[in-house]
Amino acid sequence: MDESTLFEIGSISKTITVALAAYAAETGALRWDAAPGRYITELKASALDRVSLLNLATHTTGGMPLQLSDDVKIDADLIAYFRKWTPPSPPGSVRTYANPSIGLLGLVTARAMKGQFAVLVREHVTRPLGLQRTFHDVPKAEQPHYAQGYTRDGKPVRVSMAPLATEAYGLRTTARDLLRFVEAQLGLIDVSPTLQRALSATQVGRFLAGPMTQALIWEWYPLPVSDDDLAVGNGDAMVLKPTPVTRLDPPRAPPADSLVTKTGATNGFGAYVAFIPGRKIGLVLMANRNHPTAVRLTLAKQVFTALNVQGIPAQ
């Protein structure tokens, strides 16, 4: 493996999806307080009328499930699925980590911008940021660089591109590109003012969920942060169970001394991104095996310790 190796990054893909949505908001193509049906008219007069695009971007839909149901086999099934769905809790009251919600945000953004999602990402996010080897569909010429992934018990596997995979967890990229994306989040590369505002907007906290502040997909913790808080914020319960939230009014940008993070995994890959805005420092971890989140966190803390970063528990 080397700097040209392509890795699946799983849910870190969501940070790219929400960057496109934030760009659309900055250009007036969509509004965060609008319901999905404003842009996908087939979803009007459904329970989603009570759900805002902000809810989709913050996992606060009221209980959208982690995955689509098994009867959603093709893209054509999606509209019927979303029309039938009803939130078990009031939108904005609980955080439930979900692929369908960010996937729907991707569909809404594409409809609002009158384009095809992957093309819009390339035109307005990855290409302007100089992410030259970040792909939803790996080109034939890049296939030799695509790492083989392995499950936790060592079986070879690669991601299956099911409905909403492109929008929710389907990106493949290199360590160099992902680190450049972190540099863009830190304001260290030259991008258009509109795109930079969009990236900054994705980091703004909207809800408190336990020890973690939920921004637009990104999650952050004021420093110093304890081992216990990181464990809770990245634990199975935070992914698999509803977590009560408190809305931040007004929304809150991450403090200069805060840890902004996102985990990502597929069946055969594991990844982690973290950065500290005020210190202009960040890291990316990428592996072609689905190591548990706790293992990735431990390694990240070891790296930060080696870099003499204060406020993050040493291992």
Short mmCIF file of C-alpha atoms in Angstrom, two decimals:
data_model
loop_
_atom_site.label_atom_id
_atom_site.label_comp_id
_atom_site.label_asym_id
_atom_site.label_seq_id
_atom_site.Cartn_x
_atom_site.Cartn_y
_atom_site.Cartn_z
CA MET A 1 0.00 0.00 0.00
CA ASP A 2 1.08 3.57 -0.66
CA GLU A 3 -0.33 7.08 -1.06
CA SER A 4 -2.19 6.01 -4.22
CA THR A 5 -4.11 3.17 -2.50
CA LEU A 6 -7.89 3.57 -2.52
CA PHE A 7 -9.83 2.76 0.65
CA GLU A 8 -13.53 2.57 1.34
CA ILE A 9 -14.34 5.20 3.98
CA GLY A 10 -17.91 4.22 4.81
CA SER A 11 -19.84 6.89 6.69
CA ILE A 12 -17.12 9.50 6.33
CA SER A 13 -18.73 9.78 2.88
CA LYS A 14 -21.58 11.54 4.69
CA THR A 15 -19.33 14.55 5.33
CA ILE A 16 -18.96 14.99 1.57
CA THR A 17 -22.70 14.60 1.05
CA VAL A 18 -23.49 17.23 3.66
CA ALA A 19 -20.81 19.53 2.22
CA LEU A 20 -22.72 19.48 -1.08
CA ALA A 21 -25.99 20.17 0.74
CA ALA A 22 -24.36 23.06 2.61
CA TYR A 23 -23.04 24.41 -0.69
CA ALA A 24 -26.57 24.22 -2.09
CA ALA A 25 -27.83 26.12 0.94
CA GLU A 26 -25.15 28.79 0.52
CA THR A 27 -26.16 29.30 -3.11
CA GLY A 28 -29.88 29.42 -2.31
CA ALA A 29 -30.76 26.13 -3.97
CA LEU A 30 -32.21 24.68 -0.74
CA ARG A 31 -33.25 25.71 2.76
CA TRP A 32 -32.39 23.77 5.90
CA ASP A 33 -35.82 24.45 7.41
CA ALA A 34 -37.66 23.02 4.40
CA ALA A 35 -39.21 19.55 4.27
CA PRO A 36 -37.99 17.02 1.69
CA GLY A 37 -41.26 17.33 -0.22
CA ARG A 38 -40.42 20.89 -1.18
CA TYR A 39 -37.82 19.46 -3.58
CA ILE A 40 -39.02 15.89 -4.13
CA THR A 41 -42.69 16.55 -4.73
CA GLU A 42 -43.54 12.84 -4.59
CA LEU A 43 -42.90 13.05 -0.84
CA LYS A 44 -45.40 15.82 -0.15
CA ALA A 45 -48.37 14.99 2.09
CA SER A 46 -46.40 12.33 3.97
CA ALA A 47 -45.02 12.13 7.51
CA LEU A 48 -41.83 13.67 6.15
CA ASP A 49 -43.66 17.00 6.03
CA ARG A 50 -42.77 17.21 9.76
CA VAL A 51 -39.08 16.54 9.10
CA SER A 52 -36.67 19.26 7.98
CA LEU A 53 -33.51 18.93 5.93
CA LEU A 54 -31.67 19.97 9.10
CA ASN A 55 -33.13 16.90 10.80
CA LEU A 56 -31.84 14.73 7.95
CA ALA A 57 -28.34 16.20 8.34
CA THR A 58 -28.20 15.74 12.13
CA HIS A 59 -29.80 12.30 12.61
CA THR A 60 -32.75 13.95 14.39
CA THR A 61 -35.62 12.79 12.16
CA GLY A 62 -37.42 11.27 15.13
CA GLY A 63 -36.25 7.73 14.60
CA MET A 64 -35.30 6.88 11.04
CA PRO A 65 -33.66 3.43 11.18
CA LEU A 66 -29.99 2.66 10.72
CA GLN A 67 -30.62 0.89 7.41
CA LEU A 68 -33.30 0.71 4.74
CA SER A 69 -35.75 -2.16 5.04
CA ASP A 70 -35.03 -5.35 3.13
CA ASP A 71 -37.82 -4.72 0.62
CA VAL A 72 -35.95 -1.71 -0.83
CA LYS A 73 -34.04 -3.43 -3.60
CA ILE A 74 -33.72 -0.75 -6.26
CA ASP A 75 -33.82 3.05 -6.40
CA ALA A 76 -37.42 2.96 -7.59
CA ASP A 77 -38.46 1.50 -4.21
CA LEU A 78 -37.16 4.52 -2.30
CA ILE A 79 -40.10 6.88 -2.79
CA ALA A 80 -42.56 4.25 -1.57
CA TYR A 81 -40.34 3.54 1.43
CA PHE A 82 -40.06 7.18 2.46
CA ARG A 83 -43.77 7.83 1.90
CA LYS A 84 -44.67 4.98 4.26
CA TRP A 85 -42.18 5.89 6.98
CA THR A 86 -43.51 7.56 10.14
CA PRO A 87 -41.26 8.94 12.90
CA PRO A 88 -41.78 7.06 16.18
CA SER A 89 -40.68 10.18 18.13
CA PRO A 90 -41.14 13.89 17.40
CA PRO A 91 -38.53 15.16 14.93
CA GLY A 92 -35.80 17.03 16.77
CA SER A 93 -36.30 15.14 20.04
CA VAL A 94 -33.90 12.21 19.65
CA ARG A 95 -30.81 11.34 17.67
CA THR A 96 -30.96 8.05 15.77
CA TYR A 97 -27.94 7.38 13.59
CA ALA A 98 -29.22 6.49 10.12
CA ASN A 99 -28.11 5.89 6.57
CA PRO A 100 -31.55 6.56 5.02
CA SER A 101 -31.71 10.12 6.38
CA ILE A 102 -28.42 11.34 4.91
CA GLY A 103 -29.18 9.32 1.80
CA LEU A 104 -32.45 11.20 1.42
CA LEU A 105 -30.63 14.49 1.95
CA GLY A 106 -28.38 13.54 -0.96
CA LEU A 107 -31.41 12.85 -3.16
CA VAL A 108 -33.03 16.14 -2.12
CA THR A 109 -29.84 18.08 -2.82
CA ALA A 110 -29.50 16.58 -6.28
CA ARG A 111 -33.13 17.40 -7.06
CA ALA A 112 -32.73 20.95 -5.72
CA MET A 113 -29.58 21.49 -7.80
CA LYS A 114 -31.17 19.85 -10.85
CA GLY A 115 -28.38 17.36 -11.40
CA GLN A 116 -27.05 13.87 -10.73
CA PHE A 117 -25.69 13.47 -7.23
CA ALA A 118 -22.24 12.01 -7.97
CA VAL A 119 -21.67 14.52 -10.76
CA LEU A 120 -22.66 17.42 -8.50
CA VAL A 121 -20.29 16.22 -5.77
CA ARG A 122 -17.48 16.09 -8.28
CA GLU A 123 -18.25 19.51 -9.77
CA HIS A 124 -18.88 21.43 -6.55
CA VAL A 125 -16.93 19.64 -3.81
CA THR A 126 -14.23 17.13 -4.67
CA ARG A 127 -12.81 18.79 -7.79
CA PRO A 128 -12.72 22.34 -6.32
CA LEU A 129 -10.99 20.92 -3.24
CA GLY A 130 -8.39 19.17 -5.35
CA LEU A 131 -9.50 15.68 -4.33
CA GLN A 132 -8.27 14.08 -7.52
CA ARG A 133 -8.66 10.45 -6.50
CA THR A 134 -11.96 10.35 -4.65
CA PHE A 135 -14.61 8.25 -6.38
CA HIS A 136 -18.16 7.01 -6.02
CA ASP A 137 -17.45 4.64 -8.90
CA VAL A 138 -13.84 3.49 -9.13
CA PRO A 139 -12.64 3.91 -12.75
CA LYS A 140 -11.20 0.87 -14.49
CA ALA A 141 -7.76 2.48 -14.60
CA GLU A 142 -7.85 2.89 -10.79
CA GLN A 143 -8.91 -0.67 -10.00
CA PRO A 144 -5.31 -1.89 -9.42
CA HIS A 145 -5.03 0.72 -6.63
CA TYR A 146 -8.27 -0.35 -4.90
CA ALA A 147 -7.33 -2.15 -1.68
CA GLN A 148 -8.93 -5.47 -0.89
CA GLY A 149 -11.01 -5.19 2.25
CA TYR A 150 -11.30 -7.82 4.95
CA THR A 151 -13.94 -8.53 7.56
CA ARG A 152 -12.97 -8.76 11.22
CA ASP A 153 -12.53 -12.52 10.79
CA GLY A 154 -10.35 -12.14 7.71
CA LYS A 155 -12.80 -12.78 4.85
CA PRO A 156 -12.28 -10.69 1.69
CA VAL A 157 -15.13 -8.28 0.97
CA ARG A 158 -15.95 -5.01 -0.77
CA VAL A 159 -18.85 -2.64 -0.37
CA SER A 160 -22.15 -3.49 -2.03
CA MET A 161 -23.61 -0.45 -3.75
CA ALA A 162 -27.21 -0.81 -2.62
CA PRO A 163 -29.79 2.01 -2.86
CA LEU A 164 -28.46 5.17 -1.15
CA ALA A 165 -24.97 3.71 -0.81
CA THR A 166 -23.61 6.46 -3.06
CA GLU A 167 -25.02 9.18 -0.84
CA ALA A 168 -24.45 7.54 2.56
CA TYR A 169 -21.30 5.41 2.57
CA GLY A 170 -20.01 4.70 -0.93
CA LEU A 171 -16.89 6.85 -1.41
CA ARG A 172 -13.43 5.44 -2.02
CA THR A 173 -10.45 7.71 -1.59
CA THR A 174 -6.77 7.90 -0.73
CA ALA A 175 -5.11 8.99 2.49
CA ARG A 176 -3.74 12.03 0.68
CA ASP A 177 -7.17 13.13 -0.55
CA LEU A 178 -8.85 12.58 2.80
CA LEU A 179 -6.13 14.54 4.58
CA ARG A 180 -6.58 17.34 2.05
CA PHE A 181 -10.29 17.33 2.89
CA VAL A 182 -9.33 17.82 6.54
CA GLU A 183 -7.03 20.67 5.51
CA ALA A 184 -9.99 22.26 3.72
CA GLN A 185 -12.09 21.93 6.88
CA LEU A 186 -9.30 23.74 8.73
CA GLY A 187 -9.18 26.52 6.14
CA LEU A 188 -5.66 25.62 5.05
CA ILE A 189 -6.25 25.45 1.30
CA ASP A 190 -7.49 28.07 -1.12
CA VAL A 191 -11.12 27.48 -2.09
CA SER A 192 -13.96 29.74 -3.14
CA PRO A 193 -15.59 31.78 -0.36
CA THR A 194 -18.90 30.02 -1.01
CA LEU A 195 -17.43 26.55 -0.60
CA GLN A 196 -15.45 27.60 2.47
CA ARG A 197 -18.61 28.96 4.09
CA ALA A 198 -20.34 25.69 3.29
CA LEU A 199 -17.56 23.64 4.89
CA SER A 200 -17.58 25.85 7.97
CA ALA A 201 -21.37 25.54 8.22
CA THR A 202 -21.13 21.76 8.41
CA GLN A 203 -19.11 22.05 11.64
CA VAL A 204 -21.64 24.23 13.47
CA GLY A 205 -23.27 22.39 16.36
CA ARG A 206 -27.05 22.04 16.20
CA PHE A 207 -27.90 19.54 18.96
CA LEU A 208 -26.39 18.21 22.17
CA ALA A 209 -26.49 14.41 22.36
CA GLY A 210 -24.95 13.24 25.62
CA PRO A 211 -21.32 14.40 25.75
CA MET A 212 -21.22 14.99 22.00
CA THR A 213 -22.32 18.01 19.98
CA GLN A 214 -24.01 17.01 16.72
CA ALA A 215 -23.21 19.29 13.81
CA LEU A 216 -24.14 18.61 10.18
CA ILE A 217 -22.87 15.00 10.23
CA TRP A 218 -19.67 16.07 12.02
CA GLU A 219 -19.54 15.43 15.78
CA TRP A 220 -17.45 17.41 18.24
CA TYR A 221 -16.27 17.55 21.83
CA PRO A 222 -14.82 20.57 23.69
CA LEU A 223 -11.28 19.93 24.94
CA PRO A 224 -10.19 18.56 27.26
CA VAL A 225 -12.32 15.49 26.61
CA SER A 226 -12.36 12.42 28.82
CA ASP A 227 -11.98 8.80 27.80
CA ASP A 228 -15.47 8.14 29.11
CA ASP A 229 -17.04 10.88 26.98
CA LEU A 230 -15.29 9.67 23.83
CA ALA A 231 -16.37 6.11 24.60
CA VAL A 232 -20.00 7.17 25.06
CA GLY A 233 -20.03 9.39 21.98
CA ASN A 234 -18.61 6.62 19.82
CA GLY A 235 -20.26 3.66 21.54
CA ASP A 236 -22.72 1.15 20.16
CA ALA A 237 -25.62 2.74 22.03
CA MET A 238 -25.05 6.06 20.24
CA VAL A 239 -25.34 4.23 16.91
CA LEU A 240 -28.02 1.67 17.69
CA LYS A 241 -30.36 3.37 20.18
CA PRO A 242 -32.24 6.69 20.31
CA THR A 243 -30.40 9.37 22.27
CA PRO A 244 -32.37 12.37 23.64
CA VAL A 245 -31.10 15.66 22.24
CA THR A 246 -31.27 19.33 23.16
CA ARG A 247 -31.41 21.80 20.31
CA LEU A 248 -28.78 24.54 20.40
CA ASP A 249 -30.38 27.94 19.92
CA PRO A 250 -28.46 29.70 18.58
CA PRO A 251 -26.34 27.08 16.83
CA ARG A 252 -22.78 26.87 18.11
CA ALA A 253 -19.56 26.75 16.10
CA PRO A 254 -16.96 24.38 17.52
CA PRO A 255 -14.59 26.14 19.94
CA ALA A 256 -11.04 26.59 18.72
CA ASP A 257 -10.09 23.95 21.27
CA SER A 258 -12.44 21.14 20.30
CA LEU A 259 -12.12 17.74 18.69
CA VAL A 260 -14.21 17.45 15.51
CA THR A 261 -14.61 13.84 14.41
CA LYS A 262 -16.27 11.30 12.15
CA THR A 263 -15.94 7.55 12.03
CA GLY A 264 -16.58 5.43 8.97
CA ALA A 265 -16.62 1.74 8.15
CA THR A 266 -17.82 -0.84 5.67
CA ASN A 267 -17.73 -4.59 6.17
CA GLY A 268 -14.12 -4.65 5.01
CA PHE A 269 -12.69 -1.22 5.90
CA GLY A 270 -12.43 1.08 8.90
CA ALA A 271 -11.61 4.80 8.99
CA TYR A 272 -11.51 7.76 11.35
CA VAL A 273 -11.09 11.51 10.84
CA ALA A 274 -10.41 14.06 13.57
CA PHE A 275 -9.20 17.65 13.70
CA ILE A 276 -8.82 20.54 16.14
CA PRO A 277 -9.87 23.83 14.47
CA GLY A 278 -7.84 26.25 16.58
CA ARG A 279 -4.63 24.26 16.40
CA LYS A 280 -4.86 23.55 12.66
CA ILE A 281 -4.04 19.92 13.26
CA GLY A 282 -5.84 16.79 12.15
CA LEU A 283 -5.43 13.14 11.30
CA VAL A 284 -6.95 10.45 9.14
CA LEU A 285 -6.81 6.72 9.82
CA MET A 286 -7.65 4.23 7.08
CA ALA A 287 -7.47 0.44 7.20
CA ASN A 288 -8.53 -2.33 4.84
CA ARG A 289 -10.08 -4.24 7.73
CA ASN A 290 -13.15 -3.38 9.76
CA HIS A 291 -11.41 -2.76 13.06
CA PRO A 292 -13.82 -1.85 15.89
CA THR A 293 -14.35 1.85 16.51
CA ALA A 294 -12.67 1.55 19.91
CA VAL A 295 -9.48 0.31 18.24
CA ARG A 296 -9.49 3.25 15.84
CA LEU A 297 -10.04 5.68 18.71
CA THR A 298 -7.15 4.19 20.66
CA LEU A 299 -4.82 4.56 17.69
CA ALA A 300 -5.97 8.15 17.10
CA LYS A 301 -5.27 9.03 20.74
CA GLN A 302 -1.81 7.48 20.44
CA VAL A 303 -1.08 9.60 17.37
CA PHE A 304 -2.27 12.80 19.06
CA THR A 305 -0.17 11.93 22.11
CA ALA A 306 2.90 11.43 19.91
CA LEU A 307 2.22 14.88 18.42
CA ASN A 308 2.07 16.34 21.95
CA VAL A 309 -1.56 17.40 21.55
CA GLN A 310 -2.99 18.35 24.94
CA GLY A 311 -6.55 17.71 26.06
CA ILE A 312 -7.03 14.27 24.50
CA PRO A 313 -6.61 11.23 26.77
CA ALA A 314 -3.32 9.41 26.25
CA GLN A 315 -3.23 5.67 25.75
#
